[in-house]
Amino acid sequence: MDTSISEHMLVISSQEAEILKHQHAIADIRIELNKLAPISRLPPEILLEVFIIYADICRLSARNLARKDKIPRNAWLRVTHICHAWRTLAISYSRLWTHIDILRSDAVKEWLHRSKSLPLDVSNASASSSTTFGRLPAARRIEALLLALQESHRIRNLEIRYPRFAVGYETFELAWQQRRTTMLRSVVLTTHFDWYGPKGGTPIVTRLLRGMPERLERLELTDSYLLCKDLMYPDALKFLKQCKWTSRGPWAETLPELLGVLGASPLLEVLHLQDMEPGVDPMRDMSLVPVVRLPNLRTLWLGSRPLPTLTLLSKLSFPHTATVEMKFTPDGNLPSQLESLRPLVAKCLTGAGTGGQYFPMVTFSVEGRGCDNVDFRLWKTAQSYRAIQEQNSDLLMSFDIYEVFLTWSQWVTILQSVLGSVDIPHVRILHIGAMHRYAFITDFRLALSGMSGMEVLHVTGWTSRELLRLIYTRKEQHSEHVFLPNLRTIHLHNVSFPHHPRQESDVTELGYLMERLQTRRDRGSPVETLVLDRCYNLTPEDVETMRETVRELCWDGVEEMGDPVVWRPPEPDEFDEDDADWDAVNEIEFDDD
């Protein structure tokens, strides 16, 4: 019995040895086969370029937060686990390790070692949003940051987007050793050591500027408790081309200090100042403050209160071809500040100080209490303006009206007061946000009646009924008059069409819209381009039918059903046509429902 068992075990061992032998043979054959594969025959320098391209794709995908299928930022590290040859090749190639993510200090140390002496791109943009980073103690974050900053003489691009934390600030202050930053080209610092922390420390950006970067071109500071004196290093700013500064802390400086920083950057092409409140010293004669000349400026974005914005603008000289975008945040009662808005509008739109020429594009947005997503909408519409500017080189004026808790009678006052300082027929672009519930289309049509030169209308958050009442009324059936005769492009965003007609015999509002677009066409004022973006209750069949009334129709293909969450104006009270004063309202009336 024992003998038979022993013989059986010997047979099993022999078979297992045979299997192992064949496995080794298969592995050897696979190695030989892999050598014959096309990618294995690539020269090392070409294979390394493939690695570099893949790493760049991973980093770009990770930054695109809108993509659901985005690739992890460090997914390219997989190439070091394919085979020993690839791993050896990748580790020995310093260029692969120059993009350093600030997360764990041991990883930062290894990246610095492998990158040797090459310029570095240091960032925590992807790590700051991870759950692992959120659980790290502040001291660990400071440790990883300090490890990277020890090589500040090699840093080319620095991007730090830390969440607010005060613990560890003293550690940072004691551990920092001032180093040269001669290779620095770009600095992006967000929510770093802000006013929740100590006030006596030296800001990171100040230490970086002290390192005397030889060609700093981009400086972006957000949520920073900074003063102008923290940035006043002229030799470090003389090549600056892009500057974005958002300051949300208390502001006690005067305008000359801010102008001093801007004057040290004569090559500025893009200037973005938000929530900056430079005080104006009433005892100081501002006429003695010299004007700062920015001959290369292409884009100016100012978000502040009207008075400091006006004062700052009066001390800047830049080409009339620059793009000017402004967002006003009023103090207290908005209509009471119209007198300060008027000269600001006049300066920009009449080209005061620029040889009497108009700026090609000016955006005005008044932000009041209750506004939502104003920054996002401003950004989005700004892109639209740039797209239009590429096609039209002459005058473009545009005004944004967003949802503000004001009645339309107040809005009419605002429009008439602000626009009163410019030639209203020159306004060619208008953006209209969701209307307030007390708004009436008649008031709005009256306010726009003088904009005969308007060519582009952007509408956000309306219903199709409101849109119909704006662009056409039943009164126009009996005359050749066309409201906004030069209107050629309508952009509809988040516009709601009805689910279905109330009765089978009713014509849908979509049908009315098509009919009125056709009427404009017959009268020689066609709407040539219609853009549908996130519109509700539209089907592909509806869109195809609408193509018959316009030359070009752009639809995003999104079929949204239901009603968007936007303000709705109330149904108008019973309206007596016979008693209406049509001369007073420029022949405006509501359609009978």
Coordinates of C-alpha atoms in Angstrom, one line a residue:
M1 CA 0.0 0.0 0.0
D2 CA 2.8 2.4 1.0
T3 CA 4.7 1.4 -2.2
S4 CA 1.8 2.2 -4.5
I5 CA 1.3 5.6 -2.8
S6 CA 5.0 6.4 -3.2
E7 CA 5.0 5.4 -6.9
H8 CA 1.8 7.6 -7.4
M9 CA 3.5 10.6 -5.8
L10 CA 6.6 10.1 -8.0
V11 CA 4.4 10.1 -11.1
I12 CA 2.7 13.4 -10.0
S13 CA 6.1 15.0 -9.3
S14 CA 7.3 13.9 -12.7
Q15 CA 4.2 15.4 -14.4
E16 CA 4.6 18.7 -12.5
A17 CA 8.2 18.9 -13.5
E18 CA 7.2 18.3 -17.1
I19 CA 4.6 21.1 -16.9
L20 CA 7.2 23.5 -15.4
K21 CA 9.6 22.6 -18.2
H22 CA 7.0 23.4 -20.8
Q23 CA 6.1 26.7 -19.0
H24 CA 9.7 27.8 -19.2
A25 CA 9.8 26.8 -22.8
I26 CA 6.6 28.8 -23.5
A27 CA 8.1 31.8 -21.7
D28 CA 11.2 31.6 -23.8
I29 CA 9.1 31.4 -27.0
R30 CA 7.0 34.4 -26.0
I31 CA 10.2 36.4 -25.4
E32 CA 11.4 35.5 -28.9
L33 CA 8.0 36.3 -30.3
N34 CA 7.9 39.7 -28.5
K35 CA 11.2 40.5 -30.1
L36 CA 9.7 40.0 -33.5
A37 CA 6.7 42.4 -32.7
P38 CA 6.9 45.8 -34.5
I39 CA 7.0 47.8 -31.2
S40 CA 10.0 45.8 -30.0
R41 CA 12.0 46.6 -33.1
L42 CA 11.5 50.4 -32.5
P43 CA 14.8 52.2 -31.6
P44 CA 14.9 53.2 -28.0
E45 CA 14.7 56.9 -28.8
I46 CA 11.4 56.4 -30.7
L47 CA 10.0 54.2 -27.9
L48 CA 10.8 56.9 -25.4
E49 CA 8.9 59.5 -27.5
V50 CA 5.9 57.2 -27.4
F51 CA 6.2 57.1 -23.6
I52 CA 6.4 60.9 -23.5
I53 CA 3.3 61.3 -25.7
Y54 CA 1.3 58.9 -23.6
A55 CA 2.3 60.7 -20.4
D56 CA 1.2 64.0 -21.9
I57 CA -2.2 62.5 -22.9
C58 CA -2.7 61.2 -19.4
R59 CA -2.0 64.6 -17.8
L60 CA -4.3 66.5 -20.3
S61 CA -7.1 64.0 -19.8
A62 CA -6.9 64.3 -16.0
R63 CA -7.2 68.0 -16.2
N64 CA -10.4 67.8 -18.3
L65 CA -12.9 67.4 -15.5
A66 CA -15.8 67.3 -18.0
R67 CA -14.7 63.9 -19.4
K68 CA -16.3 61.0 -17.6
D69 CA -13.8 58.6 -19.2
K70 CA -10.8 60.6 -18.3
I71 CA -7.5 58.7 -17.8
P72 CA -5.8 58.9 -14.4
R73 CA -3.0 61.4 -14.4
N74 CA -0.3 58.9 -13.6
A75 CA -1.7 56.1 -15.8
W76 CA 1.4 56.3 -18.0
L77 CA 3.4 54.6 -15.2
R78 CA 2.0 51.3 -16.5
V79 CA 4.8 51.3 -19.1
T80 CA 7.2 50.6 -16.3
H81 CA 5.4 47.3 -15.5
I82 CA 5.2 45.8 -19.0
C83 CA 8.6 44.3 -19.1
H84 CA 12.1 44.7 -17.5
A85 CA 13.5 46.3 -20.6
W86 CA 10.7 49.0 -20.8
R87 CA 11.1 49.7 -17.0
T88 CA 14.8 50.1 -17.3
L89 CA 14.4 52.4 -20.3
A90 CA 11.7 54.5 -18.7
I91 CA 13.5 55.0 -15.4
S92 CA 16.7 56.0 -17.2
Y93 CA 14.9 58.7 -19.2
S94 CA 14.9 61.9 -17.2
R95 CA 12.3 63.7 -19.3
L96 CA 9.6 61.3 -18.2
W97 CA 10.0 62.4 -14.6
T98 CA 10.0 66.2 -14.9
H99 CA 6.2 66.6 -14.1
I100 CA 6.0 66.2 -10.4
D101 CA 2.8 65.7 -8.5
I102 CA 2.9 67.0 -4.9
L103 CA 1.3 64.2 -2.9
R104 CA 3.6 61.9 -0.9
S105 CA 7.0 63.1 0.0
D106 CA 8.6 59.7 -0.8
A107 CA 7.2 59.9 -4.4
V108 CA 8.4 63.5 -4.8
K109 CA 11.9 62.6 -3.7
E110 CA 12.0 59.7 -6.2
W111 CA 10.7 61.9 -9.0
L112 CA 13.4 64.6 -8.2
H113 CA 16.1 62.0 -8.3
R114 CA 15.0 60.5 -11.6
S115 CA 14.6 63.9 -13.3
K116 CA 18.3 64.7 -12.6
S117 CA 19.0 68.3 -13.5
L118 CA 16.2 69.0 -16.0
P119 CA 13.6 71.8 -15.6
L120 CA 10.6 70.8 -13.5
D121 CA 6.8 71.3 -13.8
V122 CA 5.5 71.0 -10.2
S123 CA 1.8 70.7 -9.5
N124 CA -0.8 69.3 -7.1
A125 CA -3.8 70.1 -9.3
S126 CA -4.8 66.4 -9.5
A127 CA -3.7 65.4 -6.1
S128 CA -5.6 68.2 -4.3
S129 CA -9.0 66.8 -5.3
S130 CA -8.2 63.2 -4.2
T131 CA -9.5 61.7 -1.0
T132 CA -6.0 60.5 -0.1
F133 CA -4.8 64.1 -0.2
G134 CA -7.7 65.3 2.0
R135 CA -6.8 62.8 4.7
L136 CA -3.1 63.8 4.8
P137 CA -2.1 65.9 7.8
A138 CA -1.1 69.5 7.0
A139 CA 2.5 68.7 8.1
R140 CA 2.7 66.0 5.4
R141 CA 1.5 68.4 2.8
I142 CA 4.1 71.0 3.8
E143 CA 6.8 68.3 3.8
A144 CA 6.0 67.3 0.2
L145 CA 5.8 71.0 -0.9
L146 CA 9.2 71.8 0.7
L147 CA 10.8 68.8 -0.9
A148 CA 9.8 70.2 -4.3
L149 CA 10.7 73.8 -3.5
Q150 CA 14.2 72.7 -2.5
E151 CA 14.8 72.4 -6.2
S152 CA 13.3 75.8 -6.9
H153 CA 16.2 76.7 -9.2
R154 CA 15.0 74.0 -11.6
I155 CA 11.2 74.7 -11.4
R156 CA 9.8 76.0 -14.7
N157 CA 6.0 75.9 -13.9
L158 CA 4.6 75.9 -10.4
E159 CA 0.9 75.2 -9.8
I160 CA -0.3 74.8 -6.2
R161 CA -4.0 74.5 -5.5
Y162 CA -4.0 73.6 -1.8
P163 CA -7.2 73.8 0.2
R164 CA -7.2 76.2 3.1
F165 CA -5.2 75.1 6.0
A166 CA -3.4 77.0 8.8
V167 CA -1.7 74.2 10.6
G168 CA 1.8 73.8 9.4
Y169 CA 2.3 77.4 8.4
E170 CA 4.9 77.9 11.1
T171 CA 6.7 74.7 9.9
F172 CA 6.8 76.1 6.4
E173 CA 8.2 79.5 7.6
L174 CA 11.0 77.8 9.6
A175 CA 11.9 75.2 6.9
W176 CA 12.0 77.5 3.9
Q177 CA 15.4 78.5 2.7
Q178 CA 15.5 81.2 0.1
R179 CA 16.7 79.9 -3.2
R180 CA 17.1 81.1 -6.7
T181 CA 14.1 80.7 -9.1
T182 CA 15.8 81.8 -12.3
M183 CA 14.0 79.2 -14.5
L184 CA 10.5 80.1 -13.3
R185 CA 8.1 80.8 -16.2
S186 CA 4.6 80.3 -14.7
V187 CA 3.1 80.5 -11.2
V188 CA -0.4 79.5 -10.3
L189 CA -1.3 79.7 -6.6
T190 CA -4.8 79.1 -5.3
T191 CA -6.1 79.3 -1.7
H192 CA -2.6 79.2 -0.2
F193 CA -2.1 80.3 3.4
D194 CA -4.9 82.8 3.2
W195 CA -6.4 84.9 5.9
Y196 CA -7.3 81.9 8.0
G197 CA -3.6 81.5 8.8
P198 CA -1.1 83.9 10.4
K199 CA -0.7 87.3 9.0
G200 CA 3.0 87.9 9.7
G201 CA 4.5 85.3 7.3
T202 CA 6.1 86.0 3.9
P203 CA 3.8 84.8 1.1
I204 CA 5.1 82.0 -1.2
V205 CA 4.8 84.2 -4.2
T206 CA 7.0 86.9 -2.6
R207 CA 9.7 84.3 -1.9
L208 CA 9.5 83.1 -5.5
L209 CA 9.8 86.7 -6.9
R210 CA 12.8 87.3 -4.6
G211 CA 14.5 84.4 -6.3
M212 CA 14.7 86.7 -9.4
P213 CA 13.1 84.6 -12.2
E214 CA 14.7 85.7 -15.4
R215 CA 11.6 85.3 -17.6
L216 CA 8.4 85.0 -15.6
E217 CA 5.5 85.2 -18.1
R218 CA 2.4 84.0 -16.2
L219 CA 1.2 84.9 -12.7
E220 CA -2.2 83.7 -11.4
L221 CA -3.1 84.3 -7.8
T222 CA -6.5 83.4 -6.4
D223 CA -8.0 83.8 -3.0
S224 CA -4.8 85.2 -1.8
Y225 CA -4.2 87.5 1.2
L226 CA -1.7 89.6 -0.6
L227 CA -0.7 93.3 -0.9
C228 CA 0.9 95.0 -3.8
K229 CA 4.1 95.4 -1.9
D230 CA 4.3 91.6 -1.8
L231 CA 4.6 91.6 -5.6
M232 CA 6.7 94.7 -6.1
Y233 CA 9.8 93.2 -7.6
P234 CA 10.2 95.0 -11.0
D235 CA 13.1 92.9 -12.3
A236 CA 11.0 89.7 -11.8
L237 CA 7.9 91.2 -13.5
K238 CA 9.4 92.9 -16.6
F239 CA 8.6 89.9 -18.9
L240 CA 5.1 89.2 -17.5
K241 CA 2.5 88.6 -20.2
Q242 CA -0.5 87.1 -18.3
C243 CA -1.6 88.3 -14.8
K244 CA -4.8 87.1 -13.0
W245 CA -5.3 88.3 -9.5
T246 CA -8.3 87.6 -7.3
S247 CA -8.1 89.1 -3.8
R248 CA -10.9 88.4 -1.4
G249 CA -9.3 89.7 1.8
P250 CA -9.6 93.2 3.3
W251 CA -8.1 95.8 0.9
A252 CA -6.5 98.9 2.3
E253 CA -4.1 99.9 -0.4
T254 CA -4.4 102.9 -2.7
L255 CA -4.5 102.9 -6.5
P256 CA -0.9 104.1 -7.1
E257 CA 0.5 100.9 -5.5
L258 CA -1.6 98.7 -7.9
L259 CA -0.5 100.9 -10.8
G260 CA 3.1 100.5 -9.7
V261 CA 2.8 96.7 -10.0
L262 CA 1.2 97.0 -13.5
G263 CA 3.8 99.6 -14.6
A264 CA 6.5 97.0 -13.8
S265 CA 4.9 94.7 -16.4
P266 CA 4.9 96.7 -19.7
L267 CA 4.6 93.5 -21.8
L268 CA 1.2 92.5 -20.3
E269 CA -1.1 90.9 -22.9
V270 CA -3.8 89.6 -20.5
L271 CA -4.9 91.3 -17.3
H272 CA -7.6 89.9 -15.1
L273 CA -8.4 91.7 -11.8
Q274 CA -11.3 90.4 -9.7
D275 CA -12.6 91.7 -6.4
M276 CA -9.8 94.1 -6.2
E277 CA -10.8 97.2 -4.2
P278 CA -7.9 99.7 -4.5
G279 CA -8.9 102.6 -2.3
V280 CA -8.7 106.1 -3.7
D281 CA -7.1 108.6 -1.3
P282 CA -9.4 111.6 -1.2
M283 CA -6.5 113.8 -0.1
R284 CA -4.4 112.8 -3.1
D285 CA -4.7 114.5 -6.5
M286 CA -5.2 111.6 -8.8
S287 CA -4.3 113.8 -11.8
L288 CA -0.7 113.7 -10.6
V289 CA -0.6 109.9 -10.7
P290 CA 1.0 108.9 -14.0
V291 CA -0.8 106.8 -16.6
V292 CA 0.4 103.3 -17.0
R293 CA 1.0 102.3 -20.6
L294 CA 0.3 98.7 -21.7
P295 CA 0.9 98.7 -25.4
N296 CA 0.6 94.9 -25.9
L297 CA -2.6 94.5 -23.9
R298 CA -5.2 92.3 -25.7
T299 CA -7.7 91.4 -23.0
L300 CA -8.7 93.4 -19.9
W301 CA -11.1 91.8 -17.4
L302 CA -12.2 93.9 -14.4
G303 CA -14.6 92.7 -11.7
S304 CA -15.1 95.3 -9.0
R305 CA -17.3 98.1 -7.9
P306 CA -18.0 100.9 -10.4
L307 CA -16.0 103.7 -8.8
P308 CA -12.6 101.9 -8.4
T309 CA -13.1 100.3 -11.8
L310 CA -13.6 103.7 -13.4
T311 CA -10.6 105.2 -11.6
L312 CA -8.3 102.4 -12.5
L313 CA -9.5 102.5 -16.1
S314 CA -8.7 106.2 -16.3
K315 CA -5.1 105.5 -15.4
L316 CA -4.5 102.7 -18.0
S317 CA -3.5 103.3 -21.6
F318 CA -3.8 100.4 -24.0
P319 CA -4.6 99.7 -27.6
H320 CA -8.1 100.4 -28.8
T321 CA -8.1 96.9 -30.3
A322 CA -8.1 95.3 -26.8
T323 CA -11.0 93.2 -25.5
V324 CA -12.6 94.8 -22.5
E325 CA -14.8 92.8 -20.1
M326 CA -16.3 94.1 -16.9
K327 CA -18.5 92.8 -14.1
F328 CA -19.8 95.3 -11.7
T329 CA -20.7 94.4 -8.1
P330 CA -22.8 97.3 -6.8
D331 CA -22.9 98.6 -3.3
G332 CA -26.4 99.0 -1.9
N333 CA -29.0 100.4 -4.3
L334 CA -28.0 99.6 -7.9
P335 CA -29.9 102.5 -9.6
S336 CA -28.2 105.0 -7.4
Q337 CA -24.8 104.2 -8.9
L338 CA -25.8 104.8 -12.5
E339 CA -24.1 108.2 -12.5
S340 CA -20.7 106.5 -11.8
L341 CA -21.4 103.9 -14.5
R342 CA -22.2 106.5 -17.2
P343 CA -18.6 107.9 -17.6
L344 CA -17.2 104.4 -17.5
V345 CA -19.4 103.3 -20.3
A346 CA -18.6 106.5 -22.2
K347 CA -14.9 106.1 -21.9
C348 CA -14.9 102.5 -23.1
L349 CA -17.4 102.7 -25.9
T350 CA -16.5 106.1 -27.3
G351 CA -12.8 105.3 -27.1
A352 CA -11.9 108.3 -24.9
G353 CA -8.2 108.7 -24.8
T354 CA -7.7 106.4 -27.8
G355 CA -7.9 108.8 -30.6
G356 CA -11.7 108.7 -30.6
Q357 CA -11.8 105.1 -31.9
Y358 CA -14.2 102.5 -30.5
F359 CA -12.9 99.4 -28.8
P360 CA -13.8 96.5 -30.9
M361 CA -15.5 94.6 -28.1
V362 CA -16.8 95.6 -24.7
T363 CA -18.7 93.5 -22.3
F364 CA -20.7 95.0 -19.4
S365 CA -22.4 92.8 -16.8
V366 CA -24.2 94.2 -13.7
E367 CA -24.3 91.6 -10.9
G368 CA -27.0 92.1 -8.3
R369 CA -28.2 90.1 -5.3
G370 CA -29.6 86.7 -6.2
C371 CA -27.4 86.1 -9.3
D372 CA -26.3 82.5 -9.9
N373 CA -23.4 81.2 -11.9
V374 CA -22.5 84.7 -13.2
D375 CA -18.8 83.9 -13.5
F376 CA -19.5 80.8 -15.6
R377 CA -22.0 82.7 -17.9
L378 CA -19.5 85.5 -18.3
W379 CA -16.8 83.1 -19.3
K380 CA -19.1 81.3 -21.7
T381 CA -20.4 84.4 -23.4
A382 CA -16.9 85.8 -23.6
Q383 CA -16.0 82.8 -25.8
S384 CA -18.9 83.6 -28.0
Y385 CA -17.7 87.2 -28.4
R386 CA -14.3 86.0 -29.4
A387 CA -15.7 83.7 -32.0
I388 CA -17.8 86.5 -33.5
Q389 CA -14.9 88.9 -33.4
E390 CA -12.9 86.6 -35.6
Q391 CA -15.5 87.0 -38.3
N392 CA -16.2 90.7 -37.8
S393 CA -13.4 93.2 -37.5
D394 CA -15.4 96.3 -37.0
L395 CA -17.5 97.6 -34.1
L396 CA -18.9 95.1 -31.6
M397 CA -20.8 96.3 -28.6
S398 CA -22.5 93.9 -26.2
F399 CA -24.4 94.1 -23.0
D400 CA -25.2 91.3 -20.6
I401 CA -28.4 91.3 -18.5
Y402 CA -28.6 88.5 -16.0
E403 CA -31.2 87.5 -13.5
V404 CA -31.2 90.2 -10.8
F405 CA -33.9 90.8 -8.2
L406 CA -35.1 94.0 -9.8
T407 CA -38.3 94.9 -11.5
W408 CA -38.1 95.6 -15.2
S409 CA -39.1 99.2 -14.7
Q410 CA -35.8 99.5 -12.8
W411 CA -34.0 97.7 -15.6
V412 CA -35.5 100.1 -18.1
T413 CA -34.0 102.9 -16.0
I414 CA -30.7 101.3 -16.0
L415 CA -30.6 100.7 -19.7
Q416 CA -31.7 104.2 -20.5
S417 CA -29.2 105.7 -18.1
V418 CA -26.2 103.6 -19.0
L419 CA -26.8 103.5 -22.7
G420 CA -27.7 107.1 -22.8
S421 CA -23.9 107.9 -23.0
V422 CA -23.4 106.0 -26.2
D423 CA -25.0 105.6 -29.6
I424 CA -27.6 102.9 -29.0
P425 CA -27.9 101.9 -32.6
H426 CA -24.3 100.7 -32.5
V427 CA -25.1 97.9 -30.1
R428 CA -24.9 94.8 -32.1
I429 CA -24.8 92.0 -29.6
L430 CA -27.1 91.4 -26.6
H431 CA -27.1 88.6 -24.0
I432 CA -30.3 88.2 -21.9
G433 CA -30.4 85.9 -18.9
A434 CA -33.4 84.4 -17.1
M435 CA -36.0 87.1 -16.5
H436 CA -37.3 88.0 -13.1
R437 CA -40.9 87.0 -12.3
Y438 CA -42.0 90.7 -12.4
A439 CA -40.6 91.3 -15.9
F440 CA -42.9 92.1 -18.8
I441 CA -41.9 91.7 -22.4
T442 CA -43.5 95.1 -23.3
D443 CA -41.0 96.9 -21.0
F444 CA -38.1 95.0 -22.5
R445 CA -39.1 95.6 -26.1
L446 CA -39.5 99.3 -25.3
A447 CA -36.0 99.4 -23.8
L448 CA -34.5 97.7 -26.9
S449 CA -36.5 99.6 -29.5
G450 CA -33.6 101.9 -30.2
M451 CA -31.1 99.1 -30.9
S452 CA -31.9 99.0 -34.6
G453 CA -28.4 97.7 -35.4
M454 CA -28.5 94.6 -33.2
E455 CA -27.4 91.5 -35.1
V456 CA -26.9 88.8 -32.5
L457 CA -29.2 87.9 -29.7
H458 CA -28.3 85.4 -27.0
V459 CA -31.2 84.2 -24.8
T460 CA -30.8 82.1 -21.7
G461 CA -33.5 80.6 -19.5
W462 CA -36.6 81.8 -21.3
T463 CA -39.7 80.0 -22.4
S464 CA -40.6 79.9 -26.1
R465 CA -43.6 82.1 -25.4
E466 CA -41.5 84.8 -24.0
L467 CA -39.2 84.6 -27.0
L468 CA -42.2 84.9 -29.4
R469 CA -43.4 88.0 -27.7
L470 CA -40.0 89.5 -27.9
I471 CA -39.2 89.1 -31.6
Y472 CA -42.7 89.5 -33.1
T473 CA -46.1 90.7 -32.2
R474 CA -49.5 90.3 -33.8
K475 CA -49.6 94.1 -34.4
E476 CA -46.8 93.7 -36.9
Q477 CA -49.0 91.6 -39.1
H478 CA -50.7 94.7 -40.4
S479 CA -47.5 96.7 -41.2
E480 CA -44.2 96.4 -42.8
H481 CA -42.4 97.3 -39.5
V482 CA -40.0 94.6 -38.3
F483 CA -38.7 94.7 -34.7
L484 CA -34.9 94.6 -34.7
P485 CA -34.6 94.6 -38.5
N486 CA -30.9 93.7 -38.6
L487 CA -31.2 90.7 -36.3
R488 CA -29.5 87.8 -38.1
T489 CA -28.4 85.3 -35.4
I490 CA -30.3 84.0 -32.4
H491 CA -28.6 81.7 -29.7
L492 CA -31.1 79.9 -27.5
H493 CA -29.7 78.3 -24.4
N494 CA -31.8 76.5 -21.8
V495 CA -35.0 77.7 -23.5
S496 CA -38.1 75.7 -22.7
F497 CA -40.7 74.7 -25.4
P498 CA -44.1 73.3 -24.4
H499 CA -44.6 69.6 -23.9
H500 CA -47.6 69.4 -26.3
P501 CA -50.4 71.7 -27.5
R502 CA -53.2 72.3 -25.0
Q503 CA -55.8 71.0 -27.5
E504 CA -55.4 69.0 -30.6
S505 CA -56.6 72.0 -32.7
D506 CA -54.0 74.3 -31.2
V507 CA -50.8 75.2 -33.1
T508 CA -47.7 74.7 -31.0
E509 CA -45.5 77.6 -30.0
L510 CA -42.9 75.9 -32.1
G511 CA -45.2 76.4 -35.1
Y512 CA -45.7 80.0 -34.2
L513 CA -42.0 80.5 -34.0
M514 CA -41.4 79.0 -37.4
E515 CA -44.2 81.2 -38.8
R516 CA -42.7 84.3 -37.4
L517 CA -39.3 83.5 -38.6
Q518 CA -40.7 82.9 -42.1
T519 CA -42.5 86.3 -41.9
R520 CA -39.3 88.1 -41.1
R521 CA -37.7 86.3 -44.1
D522 CA -40.5 87.4 -46.4
R523 CA -40.1 91.0 -45.3
G524 CA -36.3 91.1 -46.0
S525 CA -35.1 90.7 -42.4
P526 CA -34.4 87.0 -42.1
V527 CA -32.8 85.3 -39.1
E528 CA -30.1 83.4 -40.9
T529 CA -28.5 81.4 -38.0
L530 CA -30.4 79.7 -35.2
V531 CA -28.3 78.0 -32.4
L532 CA -30.1 75.5 -30.1
D533 CA -28.1 74.6 -26.9
R534 CA -29.7 72.6 -24.1
C535 CA -33.2 73.5 -25.2
Y536 CA -36.1 71.5 -23.6
N537 CA -38.8 69.4 -25.2
L538 CA -37.4 69.4 -28.7
T539 CA -37.2 66.3 -30.9
P540 CA -35.1 65.6 -33.9
E541 CA -38.3 65.9 -36.0
D542 CA -38.9 69.4 -34.6
V543 CA -35.4 70.5 -35.4
E544 CA -35.6 69.3 -38.9
T545 CA -38.8 71.2 -39.4
M546 CA -37.1 74.4 -38.1
R547 CA -34.3 74.1 -40.7
E548 CA -36.8 75.2 -43.3
T549 CA -37.0 78.7 -41.9
V550 CA -33.3 79.5 -41.5
R551 CA -30.2 79.2 -43.6
E552 CA -28.1 77.5 -40.8
L553 CA -29.3 75.7 -37.8
C554 CA -26.9 74.3 -35.1
W555 CA -28.3 71.9 -32.6
D556 CA -26.4 70.1 -29.8
G557 CA -28.5 67.0 -30.2
V558 CA -29.5 66.9 -26.6
E559 CA -33.1 65.9 -26.1
E560 CA -34.2 67.3 -22.7
M561 CA -37.7 66.7 -21.6
G562 CA -39.4 68.7 -18.8
D563 CA -38.9 72.2 -17.6
P564 CA -35.6 73.8 -16.6
V565 CA -35.5 75.5 -13.2
V566 CA -35.6 79.2 -14.2
W567 CA -37.7 82.2 -13.2
R568 CA -41.0 82.5 -15.0
P569 CA -42.7 85.8 -15.5
P570 CA -46.4 85.8 -14.5
E571 CA -49.2 85.5 -17.0
P572 CA -50.1 89.0 -18.1
D573 CA -53.3 90.5 -16.8
E574 CA -56.2 90.9 -19.2
F575 CA -55.0 93.5 -21.8
D576 CA -57.4 95.9 -23.5
E577 CA -56.1 96.6 -27.0
D578 CA -58.5 99.4 -27.7
D579 CA -57.3 101.4 -24.6
A580 CA -53.6 100.8 -25.3
D581 CA -51.4 103.7 -26.0
W582 CA -49.5 102.2 -28.9
D583 CA -47.5 105.3 -29.6
A584 CA -46.1 105.2 -26.1
V585 CA -45.0 101.6 -26.3
N586 CA -43.8 101.6 -29.9
E587 CA -46.7 99.4 -31.1
I588 CA -46.0 96.6 -28.5
E589 CA -48.7 94.3 -27.3
F590 CA -49.1 90.8 -25.9
D591 CA -50.5 88.1 -28.1
D592 CA -53.9 86.7 -27.2
D593 CA -53.5 83.2 -25.7

